[in-house]
Amino acid sequence: MLRYSVLATDYDGTLALDGRVAEATIDALRRFKEAEGRLILVTGRDLDDLRSVFPELGLCDLIVAENGALLYNPVTGEEHLLALELPPQFVDELRARGVTPVLPGRVIVSTRQPYERDVEEVIVLLHLSCHMVFNKGAIMVLPIGINKGVGLKAALARLGVDPETVVAVGDAENDHSLLAGVGLGAAVSNALQSLCDEADIVLDKPATAGVEQLINMMLDGDPRLVTRRPSIGEPVSELAAAAGESLPGL
């Protein structure tokens, strides 16, 4: 039996590199599923956008889309919103100010830096209870209280999963809440330093390859995935692992 039986992974910059998942990583996901592991994809993308880049959605037990605002079951097609949609006036006002791109989802509205001041001014103008979430240059606007951690918590409740059995992995600012409420948090090697500082384990491989490495560690019952590290640790070294060497901070 797997010590950690659920993997919750961010998409861009984590599971995917430049929007695409390597075939070796997809093979690792299939092996994880064959070992009765459960997969939850947690992404800032909306569903249509995600479908266009990741046709293997059926590998997921649940998808948390729009940075925590939407749950999607790829088997049944069921969608469940965790927040109310933002008013259309919000999008109209941003576009009137020349903000580009402005990408509305079911709940989320996304744009990019350096338009954060315009976004903040429109939120105040329309008296909206919203907040901005950043992701390596992207700006996501969501109702207050919605983030990846909230979406993952809802997904785990639907699956009847104990959060302590979950490993979460990410790379950016919006992944802090994703890592915070699970048994063990991981960061790929290309993750922002702030996330590496928070993560229990820092992988020594970047996006897509790092998730493949993490899955192999989960399947092998790697002892470094059992104990949370109390402070900033060194990247995971497969060479050290093969040699049976202990790693500082792990």
Tab-separated table of C-alpha atoms in Angstrom:
chain	number	residue	atom	x	y	z
A	1	MET	CA	0.000	0.000	0.000
A	2	LEU	CA	1.267	3.454	-0.889
A	3	ARG	CA	2.269	5.673	2.045
A	4	TYR	CA	0.959	8.626	0.041
A	5	SER	CA	-1.801	7.450	-2.270
A	6	VAL	CA	-2.894	10.793	-3.742
A	7	LEU	CA	-0.932	13.220	-5.899
A	8	ALA	CA	-2.225	16.778	-6.280
A	9	THR	CA	-0.253	18.586	-8.941
A	10	ASP	CA	-0.222	22.027	-10.474
A	11	TYR	CA	-0.183	22.057	-14.283
A	12	ASP	CA	1.894	24.859	-15.848
A	13	GLY	CA	5.503	24.861	-14.729
A	14	THR	CA	4.982	21.669	-12.718
A	15	LEU	CA	3.269	18.806	-14.532
A	16	ALA	CA	3.760	20.591	-17.853
A	17	LEU	CA	6.715	22.415	-19.384
A	18	ASP	CA	5.739	25.116	-21.889
A	19	GLY	CA	2.162	23.852	-21.653
A	20	ARG	CA	2.933	20.215	-22.540
A	21	VAL	CA	3.431	17.069	-20.471
A	22	ALA	CA	6.307	14.788	-21.476
A	23	GLU	CA	5.406	11.266	-22.598
A	24	ALA	CA	7.610	9.814	-19.866
A	25	THR	CA	5.624	11.767	-17.293
A	26	ILE	CA	2.324	10.563	-18.752
A	27	ASP	CA	3.646	7.003	-18.522
A	28	ALA	CA	4.508	7.649	-14.864
A	29	LEU	CA	0.969	8.935	-14.231
A	30	ARG	CA	-0.432	5.729	-15.740
A	31	ARG	CA	1.816	3.590	-13.546
A	32	PHE	CA	0.679	5.572	-10.513
A	33	LYS	CA	-2.957	4.960	-11.422
A	34	GLU	CA	-2.295	1.253	-11.984
A	35	ALA	CA	-0.893	1.135	-8.445
A	36	GLU	CA	-4.258	2.486	-7.229
A	37	GLY	CA	-2.945	5.997	-6.772
A	38	ARG	CA	-5.352	8.898	-7.199
A	39	LEU	CA	-4.580	12.016	-9.198
A	40	ILE	CA	-5.965	15.516	-8.705
A	41	LEU	CA	-4.948	18.234	-11.155
A	42	VAL	CA	-5.043	21.719	-9.623
A	43	THR	CA	-4.644	24.532	-12.139
A	44	GLY	CA	-5.327	28.177	-12.788
A	45	ARG	CA	-6.480	27.349	-16.313
A	46	ASP	CA	-10.129	27.124	-17.291
A	47	LEU	CA	-11.385	23.778	-18.538
A	48	ASP	CA	-11.525	24.581	-22.256
A	49	ASP	CA	-7.958	25.854	-22.177
A	50	LEU	CA	-6.825	22.795	-20.221
A	51	ARG	CA	-8.501	20.388	-22.664
A	52	SER	CA	-6.633	22.030	-25.552
A	53	VAL	CA	-3.217	21.203	-24.072
A	54	PHE	CA	-3.817	18.075	-21.972
A	55	PRO	CA	-6.018	15.480	-23.671
A	56	GLU	CA	-5.253	12.937	-20.930
A	57	LEU	CA	-7.751	14.483	-18.514
A	58	GLY	CA	-9.259	11.022	-18.012
A	59	LEU	CA	-6.226	10.076	-15.909
A	60	CYS	CA	-7.437	12.500	-13.243
A	61	ASP	CA	-9.866	11.517	-10.505
A	62	LEU	CA	-10.840	15.166	-10.152
A	63	ILE	CA	-9.721	18.473	-11.598
A	64	VAL	CA	-9.611	21.692	-9.618
A	65	ALA	CA	-9.700	24.402	-12.275
A	66	GLU	CA	-9.706	28.200	-12.245
A	67	ASN	CA	-7.334	28.355	-9.282
A	68	GLY	CA	-9.754	26.646	-6.927
A	69	ALA	CA	-13.090	27.999	-8.173
A	70	LEU	CA	-14.310	24.958	-10.137
A	71	LEU	CA	-14.376	21.197	-9.565
A	72	TYR	CA	-14.644	18.932	-12.595
A	73	ASN	CA	-15.074	15.164	-12.802
A	74	PRO	CA	-13.631	14.044	-16.168
A	75	VAL	CA	-15.443	10.699	-16.012
A	76	THR	CA	-18.969	12.005	-15.440
A	77	GLY	CA	-18.502	15.483	-16.906
A	78	GLU	CA	-19.966	16.995	-13.725
A	79	GLU	CA	-18.916	20.564	-12.900
A	80	HIS	CA	-19.325	22.237	-9.527
A	81	LEU	CA	-18.652	25.935	-8.926
A	82	LEU	CA	-17.206	26.863	-5.544
A	83	ALA	CA	-17.904	30.586	-5.982
A	84	LEU	CA	-20.190	32.985	-7.817
A	85	GLU	CA	-19.165	34.380	-11.190
A	86	LEU	CA	-17.703	37.864	-11.354
A	87	PRO	CA	-20.080	40.435	-12.922
A	88	PRO	CA	-19.642	41.103	-16.661
A	89	GLN	CA	-19.079	44.789	-15.849
A	90	PHE	CA	-15.709	43.820	-14.409
A	91	VAL	CA	-14.500	42.441	-17.738
A	92	ASP	CA	-16.046	45.349	-19.665
A	93	GLU	CA	-14.318	47.945	-17.488
A	94	LEU	CA	-10.930	46.256	-17.777
A	95	ARG	CA	-11.178	46.133	-21.563
A	96	ALA	CA	-12.327	49.765	-21.687
A	97	ARG	CA	-9.103	50.691	-19.890
A	98	GLY	CA	-6.999	48.865	-22.480
A	99	VAL	CA	-6.071	45.919	-20.265
A	100	THR	CA	-4.989	43.014	-22.434
A	101	PRO	CA	-5.483	40.143	-22.463
A	102	VAL	CA	-8.653	39.824	-20.416
A	103	LEU	CA	-9.615	36.157	-20.187
A	104	PRO	CA	-12.837	35.321	-18.341
A	105	GLY	CA	-13.615	31.783	-17.194
A	106	ARG	CA	-16.646	30.492	-15.353
A	107	VAL	CA	-15.516	32.389	-12.248
A	108	ILE	CA	-11.941	33.518	-12.772
A	109	VAL	CA	-10.839	36.536	-14.794
A	110	SER	CA	-7.207	36.502	-15.869
A	111	THR	CA	-4.775	39.028	-17.284
A	112	ARG	CA	-1.053	39.723	-16.942
A	113	GLN	CA	1.281	42.140	-15.269
A	114	PRO	CA	1.736	45.143	-15.355
A	115	TYR	CA	-2.033	45.701	-15.165
A	116	GLU	CA	-2.399	45.001	-11.441
A	117	ARG	CA	-3.143	48.660	-10.641
A	118	ASP	CA	-5.942	48.773	-13.217
A	119	VAL	CA	-7.369	45.545	-11.801
A	120	GLU	CA	-7.234	46.881	-8.259
A	121	GLU	CA	-8.913	50.151	-9.273
A	122	VAL	CA	-11.768	48.347	-11.031
A	123	ILE	CA	-12.320	46.067	-8.044
A	124	VAL	CA	-12.675	49.144	-5.844
A	125	LEU	CA	-14.814	50.995	-8.403
A	126	LEU	CA	-17.323	48.137	-8.623
A	127	HIS	CA	-17.192	47.349	-4.875
A	128	LEU	CA	-16.268	43.730	-5.529
A	129	SER	CA	-15.168	41.233	-2.882
A	130	CYS	CA	-12.269	39.948	-4.962
A	131	HIS	CA	-8.557	39.455	-4.664
A	132	MET	CA	-5.651	39.138	-7.065
A	133	VAL	CA	-3.582	35.956	-7.190
A	134	PHE	CA	-0.224	36.034	-8.977
A	135	ASN	CA	1.460	33.290	-10.946
A	136	LYS	CA	4.822	34.188	-12.502
A	137	GLY	CA	3.476	37.272	-14.304
A	138	ALA	CA	-0.117	36.147	-14.636
A	139	ILE	CA	-2.835	37.890	-12.627
A	140	MET	CA	-5.910	35.918	-11.619
A	141	VAL	CA	-8.912	37.666	-10.076
A	142	LEU	CA	-11.116	35.532	-7.844
A	143	PRO	CA	-13.699	36.004	-5.110
A	144	ILE	CA	-12.132	36.446	-1.687
A	145	GLY	CA	-11.608	33.075	-0.011
A	146	ILE	CA	-11.004	31.139	-3.224
A	147	ASN	CA	-7.569	29.641	-3.869
A	148	LYS	CA	-6.016	26.316	-4.806
A	149	GLY	CA	-5.990	25.112	-1.211
A	150	VAL	CA	-9.732	25.691	-0.856
A	151	GLY	CA	-10.406	23.896	-4.138
A	152	LEU	CA	-8.210	20.956	-3.170
A	153	LYS	CA	-9.924	20.673	0.211
A	154	ALA	CA	-13.289	20.449	-1.560
A	155	ALA	CA	-11.923	17.846	-3.973
A	156	LEU	CA	-10.537	15.696	-1.157
A	157	ALA	CA	-13.862	15.855	0.664
A	158	ARG	CA	-15.661	14.644	-2.464
A	159	LEU	CA	-13.250	11.743	-2.819
A	160	GLY	CA	-13.340	10.929	0.893
A	161	VAL	CA	-9.560	11.337	1.115
A	162	ASP	CA	-7.550	12.102	4.247
A	163	PRO	CA	-5.308	15.135	3.478
A	164	GLU	CA	-2.437	13.403	5.291
A	165	THR	CA	-2.272	10.836	2.470
A	166	VAL	CA	-1.718	13.557	-0.158
A	167	VAL	CA	1.464	14.851	-1.746
A	168	ALA	CA	1.041	18.229	-3.464
A	169	VAL	CA	3.556	19.694	-5.901
A	170	GLY	CA	3.841	23.112	-7.502
A	171	ASP	CA	6.128	25.878	-8.711
A	172	ALA	CA	4.647	29.369	-8.227
A	173	GLU	CA	3.056	31.927	-5.889
A	174	ASN	CA	-0.443	30.486	-6.221
A	175	ASP	CA	0.783	27.060	-5.089
A	176	HIS	CA	1.500	28.072	-1.484
A	177	SER	CA	-2.070	27.262	-0.441
A	178	LEU	CA	-1.889	23.991	-2.408
A	179	LEU	CA	1.071	22.733	-0.385
A	180	ALA	CA	-0.169	24.011	2.974
A	181	GLY	CA	-3.016	21.610	3.747
A	182	VAL	CA	-1.655	18.184	2.796
A	183	GLY	CA	0.578	15.478	4.183
A	184	LEU	CA	3.644	16.557	2.251
A	185	GLY	CA	4.419	19.481	-0.055
A	186	ALA	CA	6.929	19.306	-2.906
A	187	ALA	CA	8.438	21.850	-5.274
A	188	VAL	CA	9.955	21.180	-8.681
A	189	SER	CA	13.485	22.525	-9.155
A	190	ASN	CA	12.275	25.453	-11.286
A	191	ALA	CA	9.901	26.629	-8.546
A	192	LEU	CA	10.123	30.110	-7.094
A	193	GLN	CA	12.451	30.326	-4.118
A	194	SER	CA	9.587	31.249	-1.797
A	195	LEU	CA	7.837	27.961	-2.603
A	196	CYS	CA	11.061	25.961	-2.265
A	197	ASP	CA	11.504	27.519	1.168
A	198	GLU	CA	8.043	26.323	2.179
A	199	ALA	CA	8.111	22.872	0.573
A	200	ASP	CA	8.919	19.743	2.577
A	201	ILE	CA	10.997	18.438	-0.311
A	202	VAL	CA	12.602	20.147	-3.310
A	203	LEU	CA	13.031	17.908	-6.317
A	204	ASP	CA	16.215	18.102	-8.371
A	205	LYS	CA	14.342	18.067	-11.688
A	206	PRO	CA	12.209	20.799	-13.250
A	207	ALA	CA	8.691	20.829	-14.635
A	208	THR	CA	7.261	17.535	-15.986
A	209	ALA	CA	10.483	15.584	-15.286
A	210	GLY	CA	10.198	16.579	-11.628
A	211	VAL	CA	6.695	15.151	-11.360
A	212	GLU	CA	7.893	11.935	-12.964
A	213	GLN	CA	10.646	11.781	-10.344
A	214	LEU	CA	8.154	12.441	-7.544
A	215	ILE	CA	5.816	9.689	-8.750
A	216	ASN	CA	8.702	7.218	-8.843
A	217	MET	CA	9.553	8.165	-5.261
A	218	MET	CA	5.931	7.658	-4.194
A	219	LEU	CA	5.732	4.272	-5.912
A	220	ASP	CA	9.042	3.178	-4.403
A	221	GLY	CA	8.032	4.277	-0.894
A	222	ASP	CA	11.057	6.557	-0.714
A	223	PRO	CA	11.669	7.280	3.015
A	224	ARG	CA	12.380	10.943	2.263
A	225	LEU	CA	8.679	11.369	1.576
A	226	VAL	CA	7.650	10.293	5.075
A	227	THR	CA	8.833	13.112	7.332
A	228	ARG	CA	8.194	16.817	6.892
A	229	ARG	CA	11.459	18.752	6.978
A	230	PRO	CA	11.597	21.457	9.639
A	231	SER	CA	13.640	23.916	7.593
A	232	ILE	CA	14.882	24.686	4.106
A	233	GLY	CA	16.427	21.579	2.596
A	234	GLU	CA	18.632	20.692	-0.323
A	235	PRO	CA	17.252	19.440	-3.654
A	236	VAL	CA	16.594	15.734	-3.896
A	237	SER	CA	19.493	13.994	-5.575
A	238	GLU	CA	18.773	10.732	-7.364
A	239	LEU	CA	22.500	9.955	-7.359
A	240	ALA	CA	22.646	10.339	-3.580
A	241	ALA	CA	19.518	8.237	-3.231
A	242	ALA	CA	21.040	5.470	-5.345
A	243	ALA	CA	24.144	5.529	-3.192
A	244	GLY	CA	22.121	5.380	0.012
A	245	GLU	CA	23.475	8.737	1.206
A	246	SER	CA	21.475	10.940	3.540
A	247	LEU	CA	20.633	14.429	2.341
A	248	PRO	CA	20.772	17.546	4.523
A	249	GLY	CA	17.360	18.772	5.596
A	250	LEU	CA	15.419	15.759	4.333
